[in-house]
Amino acid sequence: MFLKWTRFLFYGAGLLVFTEALLTLGQRLSASPIFPSPVFAGGRTSEEAVRDALRRARYKPHARRFDKALNSGGFVDDEPFAAGDRDLVIALLADSFGVGVVPFAYNFATVAERRLRHAIGGNFARVAVHNFGVAGVGLPEYYYLMRTEALATKPSLVVVCLFVGNDIEPGLGGRPAAGRTWLRDRLVLRVPRRVWTFIDERRRGGARDLGTDDRFRRDVPAYVRDFRLEPPSFTQRRYLEIERQRLEVCRTDSPEVDSRYEGVYRLLREFQAALGGKLLVVLIPDEFQVNDSLWAEAARKPAGLDRALPQKRIGAFCRRSKIAVLDLLPVLTAAQRGGPVYHLRDTHWNARGNRLAGEAIADWVVKHGL
């Protein structure tokens, strides 16, 4: 009996090791949402991991996405160009907010470009906001894109869009997330959970965000212009789960969260060292920060939570370090009182939120000059 169980455990362990290796290979080769992104290696971000994450996340050049053919870099934008002596070029680095989740004309980078051309276009031969948005990436990938692609366009300003929801990531500061273990991070456990979540969301009518963003391919849905007609992307239960996980960055008494912020500061210093005064950090709030009813549902026990902590901490760091920062929380919070600025249970801006953000960035450039 002992030998039988020993053999069983041996073959079972071998099967788990083989399955983990197979899933790791799939993670490296596939951009499927069932695989978590392999960004962090040993608590620090390796360049190899960053390149791998970008390779998996980027769209194919010239493919059609939403209502537009992508450019040669796989970005949702016109073809970028290097600025000449009489051109104004701004490079914008972002995650899925840059990709848009709205038709191209409504994208906040497009709105900013259009507003700048109207306001100061007469002073330049060409004005462009080059959008280097890639869904599912963060600050390490932004930095790599800046060095390898964005700087080639000779921008007068580089806009780094920092989304409170998932850019203040576990691992940025080198300290593992509280409660995480080696076993919990194994793909053989994580992938089945992600697959089940996806299946459950689809069964309940949600998960529209997972691989289904061709919703604008043929026309502009009526809900783009009238938010009251919009169907939800997630079920209520799943959306609250997502937002409650993101509340971690608002904890005032967590060493692990403190470490995340230190990682953000370290990366922003690297951006500043490379760009000097050509850097603008744009702070994108999560919906729980602007939507009072969502905050009340998500933060059931708000003790130990500061709703605006990310903006306070990162804003204070930028001011101390003489890094230009634009906090979108006030303008979006004020606008939310007149109607939603985020898609329904989606975490991304709707057309109205994109317009407000694009106008705020353009107005900052006009006010402060370059």
mmCIF file of C-alpha atoms in Angstrom:
data_model
loop_
_atom_site.group_PDB
_atom_site.id
_atom_site.type_symbol
_atom_site.label_atom_id
_atom_site.label_comp_id
_atom_site.label_asym_id
_atom_site.label_seq_id
_atom_site.Cartn_x
_atom_site.Cartn_y
_atom_site.Cartn_z
ATOM 1 C CA MET A 1 0.000 0.000 0.000
ATOM 2 C CA PHE A 2 2.821 2.395 0.860
ATOM 3 C CA LEU A 3 4.503 1.784 -2.517
ATOM 4 C CA LYS A 4 1.186 2.280 -4.292
ATOM 5 C CA TRP A 5 0.627 5.670 -2.686
ATOM 6 C CA THR A 6 4.250 6.652 -3.242
ATOM 7 C CA ARG A 7 3.915 5.849 -6.933
ATOM 8 C CA PHE A 8 0.633 7.762 -7.094
ATOM 9 C CA LEU A 9 2.175 10.848 -5.475
ATOM 10 C CA PHE A 10 5.236 10.635 -7.708
ATOM 11 C CA TYR A 11 3.201 10.505 -10.923
ATOM 12 C CA GLY A 12 0.811 13.153 -9.627
ATOM 13 C CA ALA A 13 3.679 15.521 -8.859
ATOM 14 C CA GLY A 14 5.173 14.832 -12.269
ATOM 15 C CA LEU A 15 1.850 15.640 -13.945
ATOM 16 C CA LEU A 16 1.587 18.943 -12.048
ATOM 17 C CA VAL A 17 5.153 19.913 -13.002
ATOM 18 C CA PHE A 18 4.483 19.044 -16.656
ATOM 19 C CA THR A 19 1.196 20.976 -16.653
ATOM 20 C CA GLU A 20 2.864 24.015 -15.047
ATOM 21 C CA ALA A 21 5.607 23.944 -17.705
ATOM 22 C CA LEU A 22 3.023 23.646 -20.478
ATOM 23 C CA LEU A 23 0.999 26.560 -19.105
ATOM 24 C CA THR A 24 4.162 28.651 -18.703
ATOM 25 C CA LEU A 25 4.943 28.060 -22.383
ATOM 26 C CA GLY A 26 1.379 29.017 -23.277
ATOM 27 C CA GLN A 27 1.710 32.168 -21.178
ATOM 28 C CA ARG A 28 4.823 33.179 -23.101
ATOM 29 C CA LEU A 29 3.358 32.459 -26.534
ATOM 30 C CA SER A 30 -0.277 33.486 -26.141
ATOM 31 C CA ALA A 31 -2.040 36.788 -25.472
ATOM 32 C CA SER A 32 -5.167 34.980 -24.240
ATOM 33 C CA PRO A 33 -6.825 36.627 -21.200
ATOM 34 C CA ILE A 34 -6.829 33.269 -19.395
ATOM 35 C CA PHE A 35 -3.095 33.767 -18.733
ATOM 36 C CA PRO A 36 -1.935 36.355 -16.183
ATOM 37 C CA SER A 37 0.739 38.672 -17.532
ATOM 38 C CA PRO A 38 4.289 37.524 -16.533
ATOM 39 C CA VAL A 39 5.576 41.018 -15.785
ATOM 40 C CA PHE A 40 7.535 40.626 -12.580
ATOM 41 C CA ALA A 41 10.575 38.407 -12.104
ATOM 42 C CA GLY A 42 11.804 38.043 -8.533
ATOM 43 C CA GLY A 43 10.013 41.159 -7.319
ATOM 44 C CA ARG A 44 11.847 43.385 -9.799
ATOM 45 C CA THR A 45 10.906 43.929 -13.385
ATOM 46 C CA SER A 46 13.354 42.322 -15.789
ATOM 47 C CA GLU A 47 13.703 43.749 -19.294
ATOM 48 C CA GLU A 48 13.087 40.300 -20.721
ATOM 49 C CA ALA A 49 9.781 40.063 -18.847
ATOM 50 C CA VAL A 50 8.803 43.541 -20.054
ATOM 51 C CA ARG A 51 9.542 42.694 -23.689
ATOM 52 C CA ASP A 52 7.602 39.467 -23.307
ATOM 53 C CA ALA A 53 4.595 41.245 -21.789
ATOM 54 C CA LEU A 54 4.577 43.791 -24.617
ATOM 55 C CA ARG A 55 4.892 41.100 -27.261
ATOM 56 C CA ARG A 56 1.885 39.302 -25.842
ATOM 57 C CA ALA A 57 -0.231 42.423 -25.326
ATOM 58 C CA ARG A 58 0.346 44.426 -28.509
ATOM 59 C CA TYR A 59 -1.996 44.210 -31.456
ATOM 60 C CA LYS A 60 -0.689 43.177 -34.848
ATOM 61 C CA PRO A 61 0.357 46.067 -37.133
ATOM 62 C CA HIS A 62 -2.316 47.240 -39.568
ATOM 63 C CA ALA A 63 -4.956 44.932 -38.073
ATOM 64 C CA ARG A 64 -8.417 46.406 -37.740
ATOM 65 C CA ARG A 65 -9.407 47.182 -34.172
ATOM 66 C CA PHE A 66 -12.554 48.959 -33.120
ATOM 67 C CA ASP A 67 -13.417 51.268 -36.026
ATOM 68 C CA LYS A 68 -9.866 51.907 -37.275
ATOM 69 C CA ALA A 69 -6.948 50.165 -38.948
ATOM 70 C CA LEU A 70 -3.974 50.170 -36.583
ATOM 71 C CA ASN A 71 -0.700 51.827 -37.536
ATOM 72 C CA SER A 72 2.574 50.029 -38.273
ATOM 73 C CA GLY A 73 3.351 49.760 -34.551
ATOM 74 C CA GLY A 74 0.018 48.128 -33.719
ATOM 75 C CA PHE A 75 -1.291 51.252 -31.974
ATOM 76 C CA VAL A 76 -4.777 52.753 -32.260
ATOM 77 C CA ASP A 77 -3.619 55.892 -34.025
ATOM 78 C CA ASP A 78 -2.471 57.354 -37.308
ATOM 79 C CA GLU A 79 1.087 56.678 -38.395
ATOM 80 C CA PRO A 80 3.542 58.485 -36.076
ATOM 81 C CA PHE A 81 6.197 60.832 -37.415
ATOM 82 C CA ALA A 82 9.345 62.404 -36.012
ATOM 83 C CA ALA A 83 8.937 66.081 -35.199
ATOM 84 C CA GLY A 84 10.647 68.633 -37.383
ATOM 85 C CA ASP A 85 11.698 72.124 -36.354
ATOM 86 C CA ARG A 86 8.177 73.513 -36.760
ATOM 87 C CA ASP A 87 6.227 70.556 -35.408
ATOM 88 C CA LEU A 88 4.703 69.892 -31.999
ATOM 89 C CA VAL A 89 4.697 66.209 -31.086
ATOM 90 C CA ILE A 90 3.463 64.761 -27.790
ATOM 91 C CA ALA A 91 3.996 61.061 -27.022
ATOM 92 C CA LEU A 92 1.319 59.486 -24.830
ATOM 93 C CA LEU A 93 2.006 56.244 -22.949
ATOM 94 C CA ALA A 94 -0.982 54.391 -21.509
ATOM 95 C CA ASP A 95 -2.638 51.007 -21.054
ATOM 96 C CA SER A 96 -6.149 50.074 -22.225
ATOM 97 C CA PHE A 97 -7.248 53.670 -21.608
ATOM 98 C CA GLY A 98 -4.969 54.581 -24.522
ATOM 99 C CA VAL A 99 -6.394 51.774 -26.641
ATOM 100 C CA GLY A 100 -9.686 53.450 -25.914
ATOM 101 C CA VAL A 101 -12.712 51.178 -25.462
ATOM 102 C CA VAL A 102 -14.438 53.900 -27.506
ATOM 103 C CA PRO A 103 -14.363 54.670 -31.236
ATOM 104 C CA PHE A 104 -11.171 56.372 -32.429
ATOM 105 C CA ALA A 105 -12.685 59.847 -32.710
ATOM 106 C CA TYR A 106 -13.722 59.684 -29.050
ATOM 107 C CA ASN A 107 -10.367 58.460 -27.696
ATOM 108 C CA PHE A 108 -8.893 60.950 -25.205
ATOM 109 C CA ALA A 109 -5.596 61.104 -27.139
ATOM 110 C CA THR A 110 -7.532 61.989 -30.293
ATOM 111 C CA VAL A 111 -9.579 64.567 -28.361
ATOM 112 C CA ALA A 112 -6.407 66.154 -26.956
ATOM 113 C CA GLU A 113 -4.815 66.301 -30.405
ATOM 114 C CA ARG A 114 -7.928 67.869 -31.934
ATOM 115 C CA ARG A 115 -8.199 70.472 -29.165
ATOM 116 C CA LEU A 116 -4.507 71.391 -29.419
ATOM 117 C CA ARG A 117 -4.744 71.859 -33.171
ATOM 118 C CA HIS A 118 -7.694 74.171 -32.663
ATOM 119 C CA ALA A 119 -6.027 76.146 -29.851
ATOM 120 C CA ILE A 120 -2.408 76.478 -31.005
ATOM 121 C CA GLY A 121 -2.222 74.746 -34.380
ATOM 122 C CA GLY A 122 -1.492 78.033 -36.132
ATOM 123 C CA ASN A 123 1.880 78.209 -34.370
ATOM 124 C CA PHE A 124 3.138 74.927 -35.831
ATOM 125 C CA ALA A 125 3.383 73.154 -39.154
ATOM 126 C CA ARG A 126 2.005 69.948 -37.589
ATOM 127 C CA VAL A 127 0.542 69.090 -34.189
ATOM 128 C CA ALA A 128 0.205 65.463 -33.112
ATOM 129 C CA VAL A 129 -0.425 63.413 -29.988
ATOM 130 C CA HIS A 130 1.140 60.047 -30.797
ATOM 131 C CA ASN A 131 -0.779 57.370 -28.903
ATOM 132 C CA PHE A 132 1.419 54.482 -27.690
ATOM 133 C CA GLY A 133 -1.375 52.782 -25.733
ATOM 134 C CA VAL A 134 -1.105 49.020 -25.099
ATOM 135 C CA ALA A 135 -3.789 47.170 -23.137
ATOM 136 C CA GLY A 136 -2.735 45.186 -20.088
ATOM 137 C CA VAL A 137 0.655 46.784 -19.396
ATOM 138 C CA GLY A 138 2.033 49.185 -16.789
ATOM 139 C CA LEU A 139 4.852 51.546 -15.859
ATOM 140 C CA PRO A 140 7.750 49.161 -16.695
ATOM 141 C CA GLU A 141 6.350 48.661 -20.208
ATOM 142 C CA TYR A 142 5.708 52.392 -20.637
ATOM 143 C CA TYR A 143 9.345 53.062 -19.850
ATOM 144 C CA TYR A 144 10.515 50.458 -22.354
ATOM 145 C CA LEU A 145 8.190 51.855 -25.051
ATOM 146 C CA MET A 146 9.451 55.352 -24.327
ATOM 147 C CA ARG A 147 13.087 54.340 -24.814
ATOM 148 C CA THR A 148 12.593 52.106 -27.836
ATOM 149 C CA GLU A 149 9.821 53.853 -29.797
ATOM 150 C CA ALA A 150 8.346 57.057 -28.393
ATOM 151 C CA LEU A 151 11.590 59.041 -28.201
ATOM 152 C CA ALA A 152 12.223 58.353 -31.897
ATOM 153 C CA THR A 153 9.346 60.739 -32.662
ATOM 154 C CA LYS A 154 11.295 63.588 -30.983
ATOM 155 C CA PRO A 155 8.452 64.625 -28.668
ATOM 156 C CA SER A 156 8.370 67.946 -26.867
ATOM 157 C CA LEU A 157 6.422 66.231 -24.084
ATOM 158 C CA VAL A 158 5.941 62.629 -22.942
ATOM 159 C CA VAL A 159 2.659 61.993 -21.137
ATOM 160 C CA VAL A 160 2.761 58.993 -18.779
ATOM 161 C CA CYS A 161 -0.777 57.952 -17.860
ATOM 162 C CA LEU A 162 -0.791 56.239 -14.467
ATOM 163 C CA PHE A 163 -4.038 54.392 -13.744
ATOM 164 C CA VAL A 164 -4.703 54.057 -10.032
ATOM 165 C CA GLY A 165 -6.641 50.829 -10.634
ATOM 166 C CA ASN A 166 -3.741 48.603 -11.691
ATOM 167 C CA ASP A 167 -0.539 50.588 -12.289
ATOM 168 C CA ILE A 168 0.392 50.622 -8.579
ATOM 169 C CA GLU A 169 1.152 46.928 -8.882
ATOM 170 C CA PRO A 170 2.293 44.305 -6.375
ATOM 171 C CA GLY A 171 5.988 43.665 -6.984
ATOM 172 C CA LEU A 172 6.932 47.173 -8.129
ATOM 173 C CA GLY A 173 8.717 47.793 -4.850
ATOM 174 C CA GLY A 174 10.253 44.337 -4.545
ATOM 175 C CA ARG A 175 8.065 43.222 -1.617
ATOM 176 C CA PRO A 176 5.640 40.349 -2.318
ATOM 177 C CA ALA A 177 1.948 41.049 -1.892
ATOM 178 C CA ALA A 178 0.554 40.284 1.547
ATOM 179 C CA GLY A 179 -0.737 36.740 1.803
ATOM 180 C CA ARG A 180 0.828 35.616 -1.469
ATOM 181 C CA THR A 181 2.727 32.348 -1.540
ATOM 182 C CA TRP A 182 4.794 30.470 -4.071
ATOM 183 C CA LEU A 183 1.991 27.916 -4.443
ATOM 184 C CA ARG A 184 -0.729 30.527 -5.025
ATOM 185 C CA ASP A 185 1.240 31.986 -7.941
ATOM 186 C CA ARG A 186 1.442 28.690 -9.838
ATOM 187 C CA LEU A 187 -0.325 28.776 -13.202
ATOM 188 C CA VAL A 188 -1.701 25.300 -12.634
ATOM 189 C CA LEU A 189 -3.907 26.891 -9.952
ATOM 190 C CA ARG A 190 -4.384 30.394 -11.376
ATOM 191 C CA VAL A 191 -5.389 29.500 -14.936
ATOM 192 C CA PRO A 192 -8.317 27.229 -13.948
ATOM 193 C CA ARG A 193 -9.592 29.970 -11.633
ATOM 194 C CA ARG A 194 -9.397 32.538 -14.454
ATOM 195 C CA VAL A 195 -11.120 30.180 -16.899
ATOM 196 C CA TRP A 196 -13.917 29.522 -14.407
ATOM 197 C CA THR A 197 -14.354 33.247 -13.761
ATOM 198 C CA PHE A 198 -14.588 33.896 -17.512
ATOM 199 C CA ILE A 199 -17.124 31.083 -18.021
ATOM 200 C CA ASP A 200 -19.189 32.210 -15.044
ATOM 201 C CA GLU A 201 -19.223 35.815 -16.265
ATOM 202 C CA ARG A 202 -20.286 34.781 -19.751
ATOM 203 C CA ARG A 203 -23.026 32.601 -18.296
ATOM 204 C CA ARG A 204 -24.311 35.563 -16.292
ATOM 205 C CA GLY A 205 -24.090 37.930 -19.262
ATOM 206 C CA GLY A 206 -20.841 39.741 -18.398
ATOM 207 C CA ALA A 207 -17.164 39.532 -19.443
ATOM 208 C CA ARG A 208 -17.662 41.704 -22.489
ATOM 209 C CA ASP A 209 -14.134 43.063 -22.007
ATOM 210 C CA LEU A 210 -12.402 39.698 -22.543
ATOM 211 C CA GLY A 211 -11.571 39.448 -26.221
ATOM 212 C CA THR A 212 -14.749 41.143 -27.441
ATOM 213 C CA ASP A 213 -13.682 44.736 -28.045
ATOM 214 C CA ASP A 214 -14.657 44.638 -31.716
ATOM 215 C CA ARG A 215 -17.927 46.229 -30.663
ATOM 216 C CA PHE A 216 -17.300 49.369 -32.790
ATOM 217 C CA ARG A 217 -16.145 47.570 -35.930
ATOM 218 C CA ARG A 218 -19.223 48.336 -38.021
ATOM 219 C CA ASP A 219 -20.786 51.431 -36.476
ATOM 220 C CA VAL A 220 -20.960 53.609 -33.379
ATOM 221 C CA PRO A 221 -23.426 52.075 -30.915
ATOM 222 C CA ALA A 222 -26.152 54.342 -29.604
ATOM 223 C CA TYR A 223 -24.818 54.033 -26.036
ATOM 224 C CA VAL A 224 -21.614 55.869 -27.017
ATOM 225 C CA ARG A 225 -23.729 59.013 -27.324
ATOM 226 C CA ASP A 226 -26.313 58.085 -24.674
ATOM 227 C CA PHE A 227 -24.929 56.296 -21.614
ATOM 228 C CA ARG A 228 -28.432 55.263 -20.518
ATOM 229 C CA LEU A 229 -28.497 52.681 -23.341
ATOM 230 C CA GLU A 230 -25.220 50.966 -22.410
ATOM 231 C CA PRO A 231 -25.157 47.277 -21.419
ATOM 232 C CA PRO A 232 -22.750 46.324 -18.589
ATOM 233 C CA SER A 233 -19.375 44.713 -19.246
ATOM 234 C CA PHE A 234 -19.281 42.771 -15.955
ATOM 235 C CA THR A 235 -21.917 41.376 -13.675
ATOM 236 C CA GLN A 236 -22.461 43.381 -10.496
ATOM 237 C CA ARG A 237 -20.876 40.672 -8.352
ATOM 238 C CA ARG A 238 -17.722 40.360 -10.443
ATOM 239 C CA TYR A 239 -17.308 44.125 -10.811
ATOM 240 C CA LEU A 240 -17.461 44.622 -7.059
ATOM 241 C CA GLU A 241 -14.837 41.893 -6.646
ATOM 242 C CA ILE A 242 -12.521 43.750 -9.026
ATOM 243 C CA GLU A 243 -13.018 47.105 -7.344
ATOM 244 C CA ARG A 244 -12.579 45.670 -3.850
ATOM 245 C CA GLN A 245 -9.249 44.172 -4.882
ATOM 246 C CA ARG A 246 -8.176 47.569 -6.184
ATOM 247 C CA LEU A 247 -9.015 49.268 -2.894
ATOM 248 C CA GLU A 248 -5.715 47.913 -1.577
ATOM 249 C CA VAL A 249 -3.869 50.972 -2.927
ATOM 250 C CA CYS A 250 -5.948 53.117 -0.583
ATOM 251 C CA ARG A 251 -4.796 51.328 2.572
ATOM 252 C CA THR A 252 -2.979 53.629 4.962
ATOM 253 C CA ASP A 253 -1.487 50.926 7.206
ATOM 254 C CA SER A 254 0.023 48.321 4.880
ATOM 255 C CA PRO A 255 3.818 47.888 4.431
ATOM 256 C CA GLU A 256 3.184 45.945 1.216
ATOM 257 C CA VAL A 257 1.186 48.865 -0.214
ATOM 258 C CA ASP A 258 3.902 51.290 0.926
ATOM 259 C CA SER A 259 6.353 49.182 -1.058
ATOM 260 C CA ARG A 260 4.193 49.475 -4.167
ATOM 261 C CA TYR A 261 4.337 53.260 -3.966
ATOM 262 C CA GLU A 262 8.103 53.163 -3.532
ATOM 263 C CA GLY A 263 8.257 51.146 -6.751
ATOM 264 C CA VAL A 264 6.176 53.781 -8.545
ATOM 265 C CA TYR A 265 8.490 56.536 -7.274
ATOM 266 C CA ARG A 266 11.543 54.605 -8.459
ATOM 267 C CA LEU A 267 10.141 54.253 -11.970
ATOM 268 C CA LEU A 268 9.049 57.890 -12.129
ATOM 269 C CA ARG A 269 12.596 58.912 -11.194
ATOM 270 C CA GLU A 270 13.825 56.858 -14.142
ATOM 271 C CA PHE A 271 11.391 58.648 -16.452
ATOM 272 C CA GLN A 272 12.558 62.001 -15.069
ATOM 273 C CA ALA A 273 16.223 61.081 -15.520
ATOM 274 C CA ALA A 274 15.553 60.271 -19.183
ATOM 275 C CA LEU A 275 13.197 63.155 -19.968
ATOM 276 C CA GLY A 276 13.904 66.012 -17.564
ATOM 277 C CA GLY A 277 11.243 68.686 -17.979
ATOM 278 C CA LYS A 278 9.596 66.874 -20.898
ATOM 279 C CA LEU A 279 7.662 64.579 -18.547
ATOM 280 C CA LEU A 280 3.998 64.965 -17.573
ATOM 281 C CA VAL A 281 2.409 62.373 -15.270
ATOM 282 C CA VAL A 282 -1.368 62.109 -15.673
ATOM 283 C CA LEU A 283 -3.146 60.418 -12.762
ATOM 284 C CA ILE A 284 -6.193 58.426 -13.913
ATOM 285 C CA PRO A 285 -8.596 57.623 -11.056
ATOM 286 C CA ASP A 286 -10.449 54.360 -10.655
ATOM 287 C CA GLU A 287 -14.231 54.533 -10.758
ATOM 288 C CA PHE A 288 -14.621 53.906 -7.030
ATOM 289 C CA GLN A 289 -12.890 57.264 -6.496
ATOM 290 C CA VAL A 290 -15.429 59.285 -8.468
ATOM 291 C CA ASN A 291 -18.626 57.250 -8.064
ATOM 292 C CA ASP A 292 -20.008 57.657 -4.533
ATOM 293 C CA SER A 293 -22.449 54.763 -4.750
ATOM 294 C CA LEU A 294 -19.740 52.387 -5.990
ATOM 295 C CA TRP A 295 -17.432 53.499 -3.173
ATOM 296 C CA ALA A 296 -20.161 52.814 -0.623
ATOM 297 C CA GLU A 297 -20.664 49.284 -1.985
ATOM 298 C CA ALA A 298 -16.999 48.418 -2.486
ATOM 299 C CA ALA A 299 -15.580 49.904 0.730
ATOM 300 C CA ARG A 300 -17.947 48.209 3.143
ATOM 301 C CA LYS A 301 -15.577 48.917 6.054
ATOM 302 C CA PRO A 302 -13.717 52.105 5.082
ATOM 303 C CA ALA A 303 -11.607 52.190 8.276
ATOM 304 C CA GLY A 304 -7.949 52.243 7.230
ATOM 305 C CA LEU A 305 -8.821 53.387 3.708
ATOM 306 C CA ASP A 306 -8.184 56.821 2.206
ATOM 307 C CA ARG A 307 -10.146 57.132 -1.015
ATOM 308 C CA ALA A 308 -7.771 59.675 -2.570
ATOM 309 C CA LEU A 309 -4.547 58.230 -1.137
ATOM 310 C CA PRO A 310 -2.957 57.402 -4.548
ATOM 311 C CA GLN A 311 -3.368 60.971 -5.772
ATOM 312 C CA LYS A 312 -2.113 62.401 -2.475
ATOM 313 C CA ARG A 313 0.970 60.197 -2.353
ATOM 314 C CA ILE A 314 1.995 60.304 -6.008
ATOM 315 C CA GLY A 315 1.041 63.961 -6.387
ATOM 316 C CA ALA A 316 3.155 64.910 -3.365
ATOM 317 C CA PHE A 317 6.093 62.881 -4.685
ATOM 318 C CA CYS A 318 5.883 64.567 -8.093
ATOM 319 C CA ARG A 319 5.763 68.024 -6.561
ATOM 320 C CA ARG A 320 8.755 67.260 -4.329
ATOM 321 C CA SER A 321 10.656 65.906 -7.318
ATOM 322 C CA LYS A 322 9.632 68.784 -9.607
ATOM 323 C CA ILE A 323 7.790 66.409 -11.971
ATOM 324 C CA ALA A 324 4.779 67.934 -13.711
ATOM 325 C CA VAL A 325 1.580 66.145 -12.691
ATOM 326 C CA LEU A 326 -2.037 66.434 -13.806
ATOM 327 C CA ASP A 327 -4.601 64.866 -11.466
ATOM 328 C CA LEU A 328 -7.852 64.038 -13.290
ATOM 329 C CA LEU A 329 -9.723 63.125 -10.111
ATOM 330 C CA PRO A 330 -11.262 66.592 -9.481
ATOM 331 C CA VAL A 331 -12.588 67.120 -13.003
ATOM 332 C CA LEU A 332 -14.015 63.595 -13.290
ATOM 333 C CA THR A 333 -15.538 63.698 -9.802
ATOM 334 C CA ALA A 334 -17.305 66.961 -10.603
ATOM 335 C CA ALA A 335 -18.516 65.635 -13.960
ATOM 336 C CA GLN A 336 -19.810 62.391 -12.399
ATOM 337 C CA ARG A 337 -22.532 64.376 -10.636
ATOM 338 C CA GLY A 338 -24.079 65.085 -14.037
ATOM 339 C CA GLY A 339 -23.821 61.518 -15.372
ATOM 340 C CA PRO A 340 -21.332 58.645 -15.534
ATOM 341 C CA VAL A 341 -17.852 59.140 -16.930
ATOM 342 C CA TYR A 342 -17.047 55.409 -16.970
ATOM 343 C CA HIS A 343 -18.601 52.623 -19.012
ATOM 344 C CA LEU A 344 -21.225 50.658 -17.102
ATOM 345 C CA ARG A 345 -19.355 48.200 -14.836
ATOM 346 C CA ASP A 346 -16.259 48.289 -17.060
ATOM 347 C CA THR A 347 -13.497 50.346 -15.269
ATOM 348 C CA HIS A 348 -12.732 52.349 -18.462
ATOM 349 C CA TRP A 349 -13.941 55.819 -19.420
ATOM 350 C CA ASN A 350 -16.963 56.165 -21.635
ATOM 351 C CA ALA A 351 -17.030 58.786 -24.400
ATOM 352 C CA ARG A 352 -17.756 61.554 -21.895
ATOM 353 C CA GLY A 353 -14.864 60.571 -19.644
ATOM 354 C CA ASN A 354 -12.510 60.395 -22.624
ATOM 355 C CA ARG A 355 -13.580 63.856 -23.766
ATOM 356 C CA LEU A 356 -12.998 65.410 -20.345
ATOM 357 C CA ALA A 357 -9.594 63.756 -19.980
ATOM 358 C CA GLY A 358 -8.443 64.750 -23.467
ATOM 359 C CA GLU A 359 -9.545 68.335 -22.969
ATOM 360 C CA ALA A 360 -7.816 68.513 -19.573
ATOM 361 C CA ILE A 361 -4.503 67.328 -21.043
ATOM 362 C CA ALA A 362 -4.717 69.757 -23.973
ATOM 363 C CA ASP A 363 -5.628 72.645 -21.680
ATOM 364 C CA TRP A 364 -2.657 71.805 -19.443
ATOM 365 C CA VAL A 365 -0.313 71.978 -22.433
ATOM 366 C CA VAL A 366 -1.767 75.285 -23.591
ATOM 367 C CA LYS A 367 -1.568 76.771 -20.082
ATOM 368 C CA HIS A 368 1.942 75.636 -19.228
ATOM 369 C CA GLY A 369 3.574 75.726 -22.644
ATOM 370 C CA LEU A 370 6.403 73.433 -23.637
#
